[in-house]
Tab-separated table of C-alpha atoms in Angstrom:
chain	number	residue	atom	x	y	z
F	1	MET	CA	-0.216	0.383	0.013
F	2	ASP	CA	2.588	2.653	0.884
F	3	ALA	CA	3.912	1.930	-2.618
F	4	LYS	CA	0.772	3.794	-3.600
F	5	LYS	CA	0.359	6.549	-1.471
F	6	PRO	CA	-0.432	10.223	-2.474
F	7	ALA	CA	1.574	13.159	-1.196
F	8	SER	CA	-0.396	14.088	2.063
F	9	LEU	CA	-1.808	17.678	2.190
F	10	ILE	CA	-2.927	16.963	6.444
F	11	ARG	CA	-0.971	18.794	8.400
F	12	GLY	CA	-1.641	18.154	11.513
F	13	VAL	CA	-4.599	17.325	13.702
F	14	HIS	CA	-7.059	20.455	14.247
F	15	HIS	CA	-8.381	19.055	18.082
F	16	ILE	CA	-10.136	16.214	19.074
F	17	GLY	CA	-13.787	15.669	20.222
F	18	LEU	CA	-14.583	13.885	23.235
F	19	THR	CA	-18.172	12.425	24.599
F	20	VAL	CA	-18.330	12.587	27.902
F	21	ASN	CA	-20.793	12.243	30.740
F	22	ASP	CA	-20.153	14.474	33.283
F	23	MET	CA	-18.940	17.606	32.191
F	24	ASP	CA	-18.572	19.570	34.663
F	25	ALA	CA	-15.388	17.146	36.017
F	26	THR	CA	-13.807	16.936	32.471
F	27	LEU	CA	-13.493	19.858	32.537
F	28	LYS	CA	-12.419	20.447	35.678
F	29	PHE	CA	-10.082	18.213	35.259
F	30	PHE	CA	-8.776	19.895	31.419
F	31	ILE	CA	-8.802	22.932	32.864
F	32	GLU	CA	-6.843	22.673	36.987
F	33	VAL	CA	-4.891	19.193	36.062
F	34	LEU	CA	-3.590	20.134	33.075
F	35	GLY	CA	-3.425	23.835	32.585
F	36	TYR	CA	-5.278	23.668	29.689
F	37	SER	CA	-8.334	26.842	29.135
F	38	LEU	CA	-11.253	28.036	27.950
F	39	LYS	CA	-12.293	28.866	24.851
F	40	SER	CA	-15.525	28.561	23.364
F	41	HIS	CA	-18.873	27.383	24.822
F	42	VAL	CA	-22.076	26.370	22.089
F	43	PRO	CA	-24.804	25.599	24.831
F	44	ALA	CA	-27.343	24.320	22.089
F	45	ASP	CA	-25.199	21.326	21.702
F	46	PRO	CA	-23.824	21.951	24.504
F	47	SER	CA	-19.469	21.763	24.401
F	48	TYR	CA	-16.084	22.705	25.239
F	49	ALA	CA	-13.290	23.217	23.883
F	50	VAL	CA	-10.048	23.822	25.399
F	51	SER	CA	-6.673	24.731	24.590
F	52	ASN	CA	-3.627	25.756	25.813
F	53	GLY	CA	-1.941	26.625	22.470
F	54	LYS	CA	-0.601	23.416	21.184
F	55	SER	CA	-3.612	21.019	21.683
F	56	MET	CA	-7.146	21.662	21.318
F	57	ILE	CA	-10.109	19.156	23.158
F	58	THR	CA	-13.977	20.189	22.145
F	59	LEU	CA	-16.074	17.954	24.849
F	60	TRP	CA	-19.379	17.302	24.202
F	61	GLN	CA	-22.603	16.228	27.045
F	62	LYS	CA	-23.983	12.705	26.312
F	63	PRO	CA	-27.248	13.004	26.032
F	64	GLU	CA	-28.394	11.200	28.595
F	65	SER	CA	-26.936	12.670	31.310
F	66	ASN	CA	-28.469	14.752	33.969
F	67	ASP	CA	-25.749	16.996	34.204
F	68	GLU	CA	-26.106	21.341	33.772
F	69	PRO	CA	-22.674	22.191	33.052
F	70	LEU	CA	-22.325	25.892	33.503
F	71	THR	CA	-19.849	28.600	32.274
F	72	THR	CA	-19.384	30.593	34.918
F	73	THR	CA	-18.098	27.630	36.517
F	74	ALA	CA	-15.680	27.228	33.401
F	75	ILE	CA	-14.820	30.339	34.426
F	76	ALA	CA	-14.291	29.945	37.354
F	77	MET	CA	-11.942	27.134	36.881
F	78	ASP	CA	-9.801	29.270	34.377
F	79	ALA	CA	-8.137	31.283	37.501
F	80	LYS	CA	-7.203	28.451	39.583
F	81	LYS	CA	-5.151	26.979	36.432
F	82	PRO	CA	-1.619	25.888	35.693
F	83	ALA	CA	1.431	26.165	33.683
F	84	SER	CA	0.555	23.555	31.156
F	85	LEU	CA	2.670	20.362	31.201
F	86	ILE	CA	1.409	19.290	27.562
F	87	ARG	CA	2.859	19.285	24.575
F	88	GLY	CA	0.441	18.783	22.195
F	89	VAL	CA	-0.942	15.819	21.188
F	90	HIS	CA	1.351	12.167	20.326
F	91	HIS	CA	-0.718	9.837	18.560
F	92	ILE	CA	-4.148	9.324	18.368
F	93	GLY	CA	-5.173	5.287	18.627
F	94	LEU	CA	-8.808	4.862	16.786
F	95	THR	CA	-10.180	1.090	17.524
F	96	VAL	CA	-11.488	-0.459	13.600
F	97	ASN	CA	-13.814	-3.464	12.784
F	98	ASP	CA	-11.514	-3.581	9.229
F	99	MET	CA	-8.162	-3.339	9.710
F	100	ASP	CA	-7.237	-4.208	5.939
F	101	ALA	CA	-9.523	-1.029	4.321
F	102	THR	CA	-8.428	1.469	7.259
F	103	LEU	CA	-4.796	0.863	6.641
F	104	LYS	CA	-6.035	0.982	3.402
F	105	PHE	CA	-6.857	4.546	3.915
F	106	PHE	CA	-5.158	6.570	5.546
F	107	ILE	CA	-2.012	5.039	3.160
F	108	GLU	CA	-3.721	5.213	0.221
F	109	VAL	CA	-6.498	8.334	0.452
F	110	LEU	CA	-4.266	10.455	3.628
F	111	GLY	CA	-0.570	9.691	2.283
F	112	TYR	CA	-0.075	8.652	5.793
F	113	SER	CA	2.774	5.673	5.997
F	114	LEU	CA	2.674	3.090	8.252
F	115	LYS	CA	6.142	3.093	10.559
F	116	SER	CA	5.072	0.016	12.894
F	117	HIS	CA	3.128	-3.028	13.715
F	118	VAL	CA	2.551	-4.798	16.948
F	119	PRO	CA	1.019	-9.007	16.314
F	120	ALA	CA	0.120	-9.220	19.371
F	121	ASP	CA	-2.306	-6.276	19.879
F	122	PRO	CA	-2.783	-6.574	16.926
F	123	SER	CA	-2.473	-2.902	16.651
F	124	TYR	CA	-0.726	-0.559	13.382
F	125	ALA	CA	0.576	2.855	13.997
F	126	VAL	CA	0.561	5.434	10.490
F	127	SER	CA	2.127	8.807	10.422
F	128	ASN	CA	2.567	11.718	7.545
F	129	GLY	CA	5.489	12.980	10.086
F	130	LYS	CA	2.698	15.929	11.136
F	131	SER	CA	0.429	13.857	13.099
F	132	MET	CA	0.125	9.755	13.711
F	133	ILE	CA	-2.574	6.876	14.658
F	134	THR	CA	-2.456	4.322	16.152
F	135	LEU	CA	-5.042	1.513	14.926
F	136	TRP	CA	-6.373	-0.902	17.393
F	137	HIS	CA	-8.223	-4.081	15.848
F	138	ALA	CA	-11.577	-5.144	18.167
F	139	ASN	CA	-13.010	-7.208	18.981
F	140	GLU	CA	-15.470	-9.228	16.891
F	141	ASN	CA	-18.497	-8.131	19.336
F	142	ALA	CA	-17.456	-4.514	19.361
F	143	ARG	CA	-20.017	-1.935	19.114
F	144	PRO	CA	-20.182	-0.227	16.342
F	145	PHE	CA	-19.023	3.954	17.227
F	146	HIS	CA	-21.286	5.844	18.229
F	147	ARG	CA	-20.718	9.901	19.119
F	148	LYS	CA	-23.740	9.984	21.690
F	149	LYS	CA	-24.092	6.784	22.873
F	150	ILE	CA	-20.707	5.755	23.773
F	151	VAL	CA	-18.048	7.453	26.087
F	152	GLY	CA	-15.200	8.408	24.571
F	153	LEU	CA	-14.057	9.156	20.996
F	154	HIS	CA	-16.818	12.194	19.421
F	155	HIS	CA	-14.062	12.740	16.653
F	156	LEU	CA	-11.055	13.251	14.923
F	157	ALA	CA	-10.042	16.359	13.198
F	158	LEU	CA	-6.929	16.832	11.259
F	159	ARG	CA	-5.641	19.956	9.989
F	160	VAL	CA	-5.330	20.598	6.222
F	161	SER	CA	-3.123	23.965	4.733
F	162	SER	CA	-5.459	24.913	1.750
F	163	GLU	CA	-9.225	25.524	0.535
F	164	ALA	CA	-8.417	23.656	-1.852
F	165	ALA	CA	-6.197	20.935	-0.449
F	166	LEU	CA	-9.927	20.580	1.892
F	167	ASN	CA	-11.744	20.844	-1.673
F	168	GLN	CA	-9.283	17.304	-3.060
F	169	LEU	CA	-9.785	15.136	-0.226
F	170	TYR	CA	-13.406	15.978	0.112
F	171	ASP	CA	-13.805	15.002	-4.229
F	172	VAL	CA	-10.881	12.345	-3.197
F	173	ILE	CA	-13.286	10.968	0.297
F	174	SER	CA	-16.797	11.590	-0.940
F	175	LYS	CA	-16.048	8.319	-3.736
F	176	TYR	CA	-14.210	6.595	-1.682
F	177	PRO	CA	-15.548	2.057	-0.927
F	178	GLY	CA	-16.354	2.814	2.513
F	179	ALA	CA	-16.510	5.744	3.756
F	180	LYS	CA	-19.233	7.980	3.764
F	181	ILE	CA	-19.998	11.571	4.111
F	182	GLU	CA	-21.906	12.992	6.839
F	183	PHE	CA	-21.719	16.650	5.357
F	184	GLY	CA	-19.665	18.358	2.789
F	185	ILE	CA	-17.969	21.489	3.138
F	186	GLU	CA	-19.632	23.939	5.170
F	187	ILE	CA	-18.564	27.508	6.626
F	188	MET	CA	-17.434	26.117	10.126
F	189	LEU	CA	-18.837	28.039	13.119
F	190	LEU	CA	-18.921	31.630	12.263
F	191	GLY	CA	-15.837	30.985	9.981
F	192	PRO	CA	-13.211	32.152	8.047
F	193	GLY	CA	-12.431	27.914	8.270
F	194	LYS	CA	-14.337	25.865	6.488
F	195	HIS	CA	-14.571	21.849	7.503
F	196	PHE	CA	-16.609	18.546	6.328
F	197	MET	CA	-17.550	15.100	8.198
F	198	PHE	CA	-17.399	12.008	7.110
F	199	TYR	CA	-16.289	8.356	8.458
F	200	GLU	CA	-13.643	6.306	7.206
F	201	PRO	CA	-14.371	2.823	6.649
F	202	SER	CA	-14.672	0.905	9.750
F	203	GLY	CA	-16.668	3.999	11.349
F	204	ASN	CA	-14.909	6.619	13.086
F	205	ARG	CA	-16.175	9.853	12.649
F	206	MET	CA	-13.551	12.248	11.160
F	207	GLU	CA	-13.498	15.797	9.905
F	208	MET	CA	-10.968	17.615	8.451
F	209	VAL	CA	-10.686	21.008	8.713
F	210	TYR	CA	-9.181	24.141	7.087
F	211	TRP	CA	-8.650	27.565	9.320
F	212	PRO	CA	-6.621	30.676	7.577
F	213	MET	CA	-4.166	31.920	9.810
């Protein structure tokens, strides 16, 4: 597969979305322990974005939870945050149910290269020099990905360097067997960035983001 890989248009991880069932406790952990700061809050979701300038995490409330997170609570936490010791994202681990299809997607569509393989797990690591993804084989009875019902990954957002790169990847992914577009290219939040959402062949939810610097 590596012989067929294109030049990678991915410039790194834009953010990682996590589904949580205790927003207050998770916000407190990221702010008071890891030294992140509150960046935004979307009450309608409800979701929060926290960042330390090296990595950004978006937190999404699990619908069944009874928690009512408050922006004022998060702002109060921000006053107590320590200097962050986190220097960025080392790698992201994804559980997959079709290792061959997902490996092929990362290599032949996104331009990643195979870096390592641990047969005992079994797991693979792929990288494009800007971000590293580890892929872990799911058990046969594993539940499918669901961003609203399962605590954990909500989505993985990768960053591209230009609007042309975003358009190119959309064209390729929209035609790729096993991949599924959730929504097409549109303005992200209030702009000026653009993004689109899709599912890779094993069903993990991913996002491509172009945000002008």
